Structure formats: structure tokens, C-alpha cells
Short mmCIF file of C-alpha atoms and ligand atoms in Angstrom, two decimals:
data_model
loop_
_atom_site.label_atom_id
_atom_site.label_comp_id
_atom_site.label_asym_id
_atom_site.label_seq_id
_atom_site.Cartn_x
_atom_site.Cartn_y
_atom_site.Cartn_z
CA MET A 24 114.96 79.75 103.95
CA THR A 25 112.77 82.25 103.64
CA ILE A 26 109.29 81.16 104.97
CA TYR A 27 105.52 81.88 102.90
CA ASN A 28 103.47 81.81 104.88
CA PHE A 29 99.61 80.05 103.65
CA ALA A 30 97.50 80.57 106.24
CA ALA A 31 93.56 81.82 106.55
CA GLY A 32 93.64 83.68 109.18
CA PRO A 33 96.14 85.30 111.64
CA ALA A 34 97.35 85.30 108.33
CA THR A 35 100.79 86.62 106.69
CA MET A 36 102.10 89.80 106.77
CA PRO A 37 103.23 92.56 104.60
CA ALA A 38 107.24 92.35 105.33
CA GLU A 39 107.63 95.91 105.51
CA VAL A 40 104.59 96.60 108.31
CA ILE A 41 106.55 94.14 110.47
CA GLN A 42 109.74 95.66 110.39
CA GLN A 43 107.93 99.15 111.21
CA ILE A 44 106.94 97.68 114.39
CA LYS A 45 109.88 96.73 115.23
CA ALA A 46 111.45 99.55 114.65
CA ASP A 47 108.01 101.36 116.42
CA LEU A 48 108.26 99.49 119.49
CA PRO A 49 110.54 100.13 122.02
CA SER A 50 108.99 103.80 121.94
CA TYR A 51 106.47 105.10 119.82
CA ASN A 52 107.06 108.16 117.76
CA ASP A 53 110.26 109.38 120.37
CA SER A 54 107.96 109.13 123.36
CA GLY A 55 109.47 107.38 124.95
CA MET A 56 106.08 105.13 125.74
CA SER A 57 105.75 101.89 123.13
CA ILE A 58 102.60 101.53 121.45
CA MET A 59 101.39 99.02 124.08
CA GLU A 60 101.70 101.52 126.70
CA ILE A 61 100.17 104.68 125.74
CA SER A 62 96.21 105.72 126.35
CA HIS A 63 93.63 106.10 124.23
CA ARG A 64 92.59 108.71 124.79
CA SER A 65 96.56 110.05 123.97
CA ALA A 66 97.53 113.00 121.37
CA LEU A 67 99.32 110.43 119.85
CA PHE A 68 97.04 107.68 119.25
CA GLU A 69 94.24 109.81 118.63
CA ASP A 70 96.23 110.53 115.11
CA VAL A 71 97.05 106.52 114.55
CA PHE A 72 93.37 106.09 115.14
CA GLN A 73 92.35 109.37 113.07
CA LYS A 74 95.11 108.76 110.00
CA ALA A 75 93.84 104.95 110.34
CA GLN A 76 89.79 105.53 109.88
CA GLN A 77 91.25 108.54 107.20
CA ASP A 78 93.26 105.79 104.63
CA MET A 79 90.88 103.72 105.15
CA ARG A 80 88.28 105.69 103.97
CA ASP A 81 89.88 106.84 100.77
CA LEU A 82 90.48 103.46 100.02
CA LEU A 83 87.83 102.08 99.64
CA LYS A 84 85.49 105.00 98.48
CA ILE A 85 83.63 105.05 101.83
CA PRO A 86 80.98 107.69 101.30
CA ASP A 87 80.67 110.40 104.26
CA ASN A 88 77.10 108.58 104.91
CA TYR A 89 78.94 106.00 105.86
CA GLN A 90 80.62 104.87 109.69
CA ILE A 91 83.25 103.11 110.44
CA LEU A 92 82.60 101.75 114.41
CA PHE A 93 85.95 99.35 114.86
CA PHE A 94 84.66 96.59 117.47
CA GLN A 95 86.76 93.60 119.42
CA GLY A 96 85.38 89.80 120.07
CA GLY A 97 86.01 88.75 115.30
CA CYS A 98 83.30 89.01 112.37
CA THR A 99 81.34 86.65 114.59
CA LEU A 100 80.45 88.76 117.43
CA GLN A 101 78.80 91.25 114.28
CA PHE A 102 77.04 88.04 113.43
CA THR A 103 75.55 88.37 116.98
CA ALA A 104 75.39 92.57 116.48
CA ALA A 105 74.24 92.89 112.57
CA PRO A 106 70.73 91.17 113.98
CA LEU A 107 70.77 92.65 117.01
CA ASN A 108 71.47 96.28 115.43
CA LEU A 109 69.42 95.61 111.56
CA ALA A 110 66.92 93.34 112.45
CA ASN A 111 63.84 95.71 113.64
CA LYS A 112 62.18 96.20 110.82
CA TYR A 113 60.59 92.38 109.78
CA HIS A 114 63.16 90.52 112.43
CA LYS A 115 63.67 88.51 109.94
CA ILE A 116 66.72 88.35 107.64
CA ALA A 117 67.72 86.91 104.22
CA LEU A 118 70.75 83.97 104.02
CA LEU A 119 72.62 82.87 101.20
CA ASP A 120 74.06 79.58 102.08
CA SER A 121 77.11 79.26 100.68
CA GLY A 122 79.86 77.63 103.70
CA HIS A 123 80.74 77.54 106.80
CA TRP A 124 80.25 81.45 108.01
CA ALA A 125 77.22 81.39 106.46
CA ASP A 126 76.11 78.89 107.39
CA ARG A 127 77.71 80.85 111.31
CA ALA A 128 76.01 84.19 110.58
CA GLY A 129 72.50 82.20 109.87
CA ASP A 130 73.00 80.04 113.59
CA GLU A 131 74.16 83.73 115.48
CA ALA A 132 70.93 86.01 114.22
CA LYS A 133 68.47 82.77 115.46
CA ARG A 134 69.82 83.00 118.35
CA VAL A 135 69.32 86.51 119.25
CA GLY A 136 65.25 85.51 118.10
CA VAL A 137 65.77 86.89 114.43
CA LYS A 138 64.01 84.20 112.08
CA VAL A 139 66.82 83.38 108.23
CA ASP A 140 65.28 81.85 105.58
CA VAL A 141 67.96 80.62 103.25
CA LEU A 142 67.27 81.47 100.10
CA ASP A 143 70.13 79.39 98.34
CA SER A 144 72.23 76.85 99.43
CA THR A 145 75.43 74.77 97.93
CA LYS A 146 75.77 72.68 100.66
CA ALA A 147 74.44 69.45 98.08
CA ASP A 148 77.62 71.12 96.66
CA HIS A 149 80.06 70.04 98.72
CA TYR A 150 79.73 74.32 98.17
CA THR A 151 82.05 74.07 95.44
CA LYS A 152 79.46 77.66 93.63
CA LEU A 153 77.92 79.40 94.67
CA PRO A 154 74.55 79.99 96.18
CA VAL A 155 71.85 81.99 93.39
CA LEU A 156 69.51 85.03 94.10
CA GLU A 157 66.37 84.13 92.55
CA SER A 158 64.44 86.51 93.69
CA LEU A 159 63.59 88.37 96.51
CA PRO A 160 60.58 89.64 98.13
CA ALA A 161 60.44 93.00 98.97
CA ASP A 162 58.74 93.99 102.40
CA THR A 163 59.79 90.79 103.93
CA TYR A 164 63.38 90.60 105.15
CA ASP A 165 65.79 93.37 106.53
CA TYR A 166 68.29 92.69 104.57
CA LEU A 167 70.87 90.19 102.98
CA HIS A 168 73.30 88.81 104.45
CA ILE A 169 76.37 87.84 102.31
CA THR A 170 79.71 86.18 102.93
CA THR A 171 81.61 87.77 100.00
CA ASN A 172 84.38 85.67 99.76
CA ASN A 173 84.65 81.94 101.36
CA THR A 174 87.33 81.38 103.39
CA ILE A 175 87.34 77.44 104.17
CA GLU A 176 85.22 76.24 100.70
CA GLY A 177 87.25 78.64 98.00
CA THR A 178 85.27 80.65 96.74
CA ALA A 179 84.03 84.60 95.94
CA TYR A 180 81.55 87.17 94.49
CA THR A 181 82.67 89.27 91.68
CA ASN A 182 78.97 90.26 91.32
CA LEU A 183 77.55 91.51 93.53
CA PRO A 184 73.52 89.79 94.00
CA GLU A 185 70.79 92.25 93.15
CA THR A 186 68.51 93.03 96.13
CA GLY A 187 67.02 95.56 95.54
CA MET A 188 65.45 98.12 98.14
CA THR A 189 66.11 95.53 100.77
CA GLU A 190 69.14 96.22 101.98
CA LEU A 191 72.96 93.48 101.88
CA VAL A 192 75.00 92.70 104.41
CA GLY A 193 78.56 91.67 103.57
CA ASP A 194 81.88 89.58 105.75
CA MET A 195 84.05 90.86 103.73
CA SER A 196 86.74 89.07 106.30
CA SER A 197 89.15 87.11 104.23
CA ASN A 198 88.03 90.01 100.71
CA PHE A 199 88.24 92.48 102.70
CA MET A 200 90.81 95.61 100.52
CA GLY A 201 92.12 92.42 98.70
CA GLN A 202 88.86 92.87 95.97
CA ALA A 203 87.50 96.41 95.18
CA TYR A 204 83.39 96.29 95.72
CA ASP A 205 80.54 99.11 95.76
CA VAL A 206 80.64 100.44 99.52
CA LYS A 207 77.24 101.99 98.46
CA LYS A 208 76.40 98.74 97.46
CA PHE A 209 75.84 97.27 101.01
CA GLY A 210 74.15 99.27 104.98
CA ALA A 211 76.63 96.72 106.52
CA ILE A 212 79.97 95.25 105.39
CA MET A 213 81.78 93.37 108.29
CA ALA A 214 85.27 92.26 108.27
CA GLY A 215 87.88 90.37 110.78
CA ALA A 216 91.24 92.59 110.92
CA GLN A 217 93.23 88.94 110.90
CA LYS A 218 93.13 87.71 107.64
CA ASN A 219 94.24 90.58 105.32
CA LEU A 220 94.35 94.10 107.23
CA GLY A 221 96.27 93.29 110.62
CA ILE A 222 95.77 91.52 113.26
CA ALA A 223 93.89 89.59 115.45
CA GLY A 224 91.47 91.35 117.52
CA LEU A 225 90.38 93.97 115.66
CA THR A 226 87.06 93.74 114.27
CA VAL A 227 85.91 96.71 111.26
CA VAL A 228 81.90 97.72 110.45
CA ILE A 229 80.61 99.52 108.14
CA VAL A 230 77.10 101.04 108.74
CA ARG A 231 75.02 103.02 106.86
CA ASN A 232 74.21 105.74 109.16
CA ASP A 233 70.52 105.47 108.36
CA LEU A 234 70.58 101.51 109.64
CA ILE A 235 71.68 102.43 112.93
CA GLY A 236 69.63 104.29 116.36
CA LYS A 237 66.63 102.02 115.79
CA VAL A 238 67.17 99.93 118.13
CA LYS A 239 67.33 101.69 122.12
CA ASP A 240 68.75 99.80 125.31
CA LEU A 241 71.02 97.38 122.89
CA PRO A 242 74.28 95.78 125.38
CA SER A 243 76.99 98.59 124.66
CA MET A 244 79.31 96.64 123.43
CA VAL A 245 76.97 95.50 120.44
CA ASP A 246 75.01 98.82 120.02
CA TYR A 247 76.39 100.77 116.57
CA GLN A 248 74.45 104.28 117.52
CA LEU A 249 77.09 103.47 120.56
CA PHE A 250 80.15 103.74 118.70
CA ALA A 251 78.92 105.47 116.71
CA LYS A 252 78.57 108.72 118.76
CA LYS A 253 81.58 107.46 120.73
CA GLU A 254 84.05 107.26 117.77
CA SER A 255 84.25 103.65 118.30
CA MET A 256 86.24 104.21 122.20
CA PHE A 257 82.88 103.64 124.72
CA ASN A 258 86.05 101.69 126.60
CA THR A 259 89.42 100.48 125.78
CA PRO A 260 89.91 99.78 122.24
CA PRO A 261 92.29 97.79 120.69
CA VAL A 262 94.96 100.20 120.52
CA PHE A 263 97.20 98.16 118.98
CA ALA A 264 95.32 96.42 116.30
CA ILE A 265 94.45 99.03 115.22
CA TYR A 266 97.52 100.39 115.11
CA ALA A 267 98.84 97.58 113.75
CA ALA A 268 96.42 98.07 110.31
CA GLY A 269 96.78 101.60 110.39
CA LEU A 270 99.92 100.27 108.63
CA VAL A 271 99.10 98.19 106.23
CA LEU A 272 96.66 100.67 104.96
CA GLN A 273 99.60 103.21 104.45
CA TRP A 274 101.15 99.76 103.49
CA LEU A 275 98.64 99.18 100.69
CA LYS A 276 98.33 103.11 99.63
CA ASP A 277 102.23 103.25 99.20
CA GLN A 278 101.06 99.83 97.39
CA GLY A 279 98.75 101.65 94.80
CA GLY A 280 95.80 101.26 96.65
CA ILE A 281 92.66 98.09 96.25
CA ALA A 282 92.31 98.15 92.48
CA GLU A 283 95.79 97.22 92.22
CA MET A 284 95.46 94.83 95.59
CA GLU A 285 93.21 93.32 93.14
CA ARG A 286 94.96 92.60 89.89
CA ARG A 287 98.00 91.04 91.61
CA ASN A 288 95.31 89.03 93.48
CA ARG A 289 94.12 87.86 90.06
CA GLN A 290 97.48 87.24 89.23
CA LYS A 291 98.97 84.87 91.78
CA SER A 292 95.41 83.58 92.01
CA GLY A 293 95.57 83.05 88.31
CA LEU A 294 99.06 81.60 88.03
CA LEU A 295 98.67 78.97 90.58
CA TYR A 296 94.79 77.83 88.97
CA ASP A 297 96.29 77.12 85.98
CA PHE A 298 98.67 74.97 87.66
CA LEU A 299 96.27 72.62 89.13
CA ASP A 300 93.57 73.32 86.26
CA ASN A 301 96.50 71.97 83.96
CA SER A 302 97.60 69.26 86.04
CA ASP A 303 97.43 65.42 85.97
CA LEU A 304 97.78 64.87 90.09
CA PHE A 305 95.21 67.94 91.34
CA THR A 306 92.12 69.33 91.28
CA ALA A 307 90.95 73.18 92.45
CA PRO A 308 86.59 71.88 92.71
CA VAL A 309 85.42 75.50 92.59
CA PHE A 310 83.17 76.34 89.62
CA LYS A 311 85.55 78.27 87.58
CA ALA A 312 82.87 82.00 87.61
CA ASP A 313 83.18 81.59 91.49
CA ARG A 314 86.98 81.41 92.90
CA SER A 315 88.24 82.89 95.20
CA LEU A 316 91.39 85.00 94.90
CA THR A 317 92.39 84.94 98.55
CA ASN A 318 92.00 81.23 99.82
CA VAL A 319 92.58 78.87 97.13
CA VAL A 320 91.66 75.07 97.13
CA PHE A 321 93.13 71.62 95.98
CA VAL A 322 92.62 68.60 96.40
CA THR A 323 94.19 64.65 95.13
CA GLY A 324 91.89 63.05 95.46
CA ASN A 325 93.91 60.85 98.34
CA PRO A 326 93.86 62.08 101.79
CA GLU A 327 97.43 60.17 102.03
CA ILE A 328 99.57 62.11 99.14
CA ASP A 329 97.97 65.26 100.82
CA GLN A 330 99.12 64.96 103.76
CA ARG A 331 102.75 63.33 102.43
CA LEU A 332 102.20 66.28 100.57
CA VAL A 333 101.67 69.13 103.53
CA ALA A 334 104.35 68.18 105.09
CA GLN A 335 107.03 68.07 102.85
CA ALA A 336 105.76 71.42 102.14
CA ALA A 337 106.39 72.54 104.96
CA ASP A 338 109.87 71.55 104.87
CA ASN A 339 110.06 73.50 101.66
CA GLY A 340 109.66 77.07 103.22
CA LEU A 341 105.18 77.00 101.94
CA VAL A 342 103.74 76.29 105.33
CA ASN A 343 100.31 76.17 106.13
CA ILE A 344 98.63 74.92 103.52
CA LYS A 345 96.76 72.42 104.61
CA GLY A 346 92.53 72.18 103.98
CA HIS A 347 90.33 72.72 106.44
CA ARG A 348 88.86 69.83 108.47
CA SER A 349 85.51 69.93 106.85
CA VAL A 350 87.04 70.31 102.90
CA GLY A 351 90.39 68.54 103.26
CA GLY A 352 93.08 68.46 100.90
CA MET A 353 94.72 71.95 101.34
CA ARG A 354 94.23 75.79 100.92
CA ALA A 355 96.74 78.14 99.98
CA SER A 356 95.52 81.95 101.00
CA LEU A 357 97.17 84.52 98.86
CA TYR A 358 96.05 87.51 100.81
CA ASN A 359 96.83 90.21 100.03
CA ALA A 360 100.93 90.39 102.04
CA MET A 361 101.75 87.26 99.99
CA PRO A 362 104.58 88.29 97.12
CA TYR A 363 103.82 86.35 93.60
CA GLU A 364 106.83 84.95 94.26
CA GLY A 365 105.62 83.28 97.33
CA VAL A 366 102.99 81.45 94.35
CA GLU A 367 105.85 80.17 91.71
CA LYS A 368 107.72 78.47 93.96
CA LEU A 369 105.25 76.75 95.38
CA VAL A 370 103.95 76.09 92.47
CA ASP A 371 107.70 75.15 91.57
CA PHE A 372 107.00 72.77 94.44
CA LEU A 373 103.66 71.25 93.57
CA THR A 374 105.75 70.91 90.07
CA LYS A 375 107.88 68.59 90.95
CA PHE A 376 106.17 66.78 93.56
CA GLU A 377 103.87 65.74 91.15
CA LYS A 378 106.59 65.09 88.72
CA ASP A 379 108.23 63.15 91.68
CA TYR A 380 105.06 61.28 92.15
CA ARG A 381 104.50 60.29 88.55
CA GLY A 382 108.14 58.03 88.93
CA LEU A 383 106.40 56.55 91.81
CA HIS A 384 103.66 55.98 90.37
C1 PLP B 18 87.44 84.37 109.67
C2 PLP B 18 86.56 84.71 109.65
C3 PLP B 18 85.40 84.52 110.13
C4 PLP B 18 84.87 84.99 111.45
O1 PLP B 18 86.08 85.16 112.28
P1 PLP B 18 86.50 85.59 113.91
O2 PLP B 18 87.39 86.83 113.48
O3 PLP B 18 87.57 84.61 114.67
O4 PLP B 18 85.33 85.75 114.02
C5 PLP B 18 84.35 85.02 109.65
N1 PLP B 18 83.85 85.54 108.07
C6 PLP B 18 84.58 84.52 107.39
C7 PLP B 18 84.46 85.02 106.31
C8 PLP B 18 86.01 84.40 108.32
O5 PLP B 18 86.55 84.09 107.17
#
């Protein structure tokens, strides 16, 4: 039975990439050594590293005045690193509270002494829609932090908030490379790799040159300027995760790039949302205009039925559709590597489940 993995992260990877890893694993490029065994300073790895960065720059059309930095510590460490590096003038940032990860980013900023003003929150609506930026006073905030895609709640920004002269910083972890955004609109972008770019252990930061190097003597492992200067090799980088991301980036190029990925993700999520909106048993609670292309949240309203559904889906090879514990219900993550057939199978299964359920009630 084919297994379709709808997990939110770590998440499904392209089958071709897994095959390539398998083929490469014992002896990378006929070196007689595994990629896991070679030095991050070797010519072999240098090629992997440079190609991954260039492919990312090409795919996202990252301008030359932006750095691509590779960190460890997950996106969570960037909730600390971003304010330490970028909140250096007003020591104050603005936040749109769109859910769990935005909230966490605010918390971590406060821990390093940065003031956080929540300009709008949709908590009272259970985060079923996105907060709105009404106005942003100039010369007040070092930046506005947003979560471009809310992995847990299933919302995503299609139109970015207009921040005027204030920098925009985006946590793009769960729709990085899955939805096209104009990099130039951001001062900085952060994204953990394990949702849409490969495996855990690697976090990407894309940051504009003029924003870094303003704070002296930051802890080395979170210093954007130092990582830029050392080309992300201040210490041993996550070699295997960078190699895996490189394969995913090549795969993305082969598939037609980010616009094509977005088109497919719209098609996949559209199929599922259409089904849910026409169902009597299931509801997609997220406000239509704010729906995520990569994380589709749905409920029956009855936790017992949800539980039965999640178990039966798994028996049918449709695994990890249980919703986050804070939201309940179900969540199907439809990242780039999820094929259209996987979503078709899911919709077929849900259709049958609903029919059986009606027969019993
Ligand atoms: C998963 C996720 C994070 C946290 O990532 P870690 O790598 O676990 O630190 C942060 N933001 C968003 C939007 C996420 O989806």
C-alpha cells in the first residue's frame, strides 16, 4: 500500500530525492566516503553548499544585496536571533498575532529585552482568520514580525501587510518555496527546512545586507554578520541537512520552480477545500480568503468521530492527519512533495467515510 504522509513537519519529501539519497549514501560522487563522513571544508562539500545557495537564489529570485545564511537551532532560535540582530534602534518590534508561532516569536523577543507590541490578534476568533495591519507608525519599530503561513491554524498571507518604512520580517517555515513572495518586500525571512525544504537541522535566514552588523559582540551562533562573513561556516554546519536541501532545490528546479509549485499547491488544496465546503459532515473553519495552501485544517465538531477518522485514514495509508492538539480535528499538510494523487486519495477516503457515517446515523 502506498503511504501518503500528511505530517506538518518533519514532513514528506520528494520520492526522487529519497531515492537519490539512497543511491548517494555509501559513496558520495565515487569518493568512497558517505556525504555523512566528509569534511564541511572539503571541495566535495563546498560544491554541494555553493550549488544549494545558488539554486535557492535562482528559485526565489533573491537579489544580490541579500545574504543567504544557514543556521542550526530551528526556526525557534531565529525568534531569538532576529530581535538580537535587527531590533537595534528602537528595541521594539511590532507583531501580528496570527497564532502559535507568532506568539512564540513574540515571547522569545521579550526574553532578550525587546519590547513587543501586538498590533492585531485573531485569538478571539480562534485564529480562523488573519490579523490585519491597520496602520504602522513610522520611526517606532525596528520591524514587524509576521508568520506568512500558520502551520497549526491553517492560515496564510497572500497579500503581505504594507509596512511603509518599517522592515518586514517573515517566518516562512511552512510555505517557504511553496508559495511565491517577493523577497524584496522583506528585511529578513526565516524558515526551518523540515517543512518544505528537506530535513530537520537546517534553518535558512535571508537577510538584507544593510540590516546586519549593527550590533557588536553578539553570541557567535546567532550573529548574522559573523555568519555572513564566514559564509555560514563559522563552525560545522549541518552537512547532511544542507546536502538534502540541495537535492530538494534541484528537484524544485526540475519541477518548474516556485510558481509551478504554488500552482500545484493551489490545485491540491483547492480539491480538498472544495470537498470540505460541500460536505455535511466536515467543516473547514478558516475564513476563505485566508486559507493556507500547505496546511488544511478541518473538523467534524465531534472529537470521537475525528479520532475514528484519523485511525481509519491511517489504516488506508493516509497517515498523520491528526490536527494539532491546540486546534483539534484534522490537518492535512500538502507541502510541495505531496503529489496530487495523495490528495485525491484523501478526498476519496473522506467521501466514503462520510457516506458510511450517514448510513449509520
Ligand atoms: C515548525 C515551525 C516553527 C518552529 O520550527 P523549529 O524548527 O521546530 O524551531 C516556527 N514557525 C513556523 C511557522 C513553523 O511551522
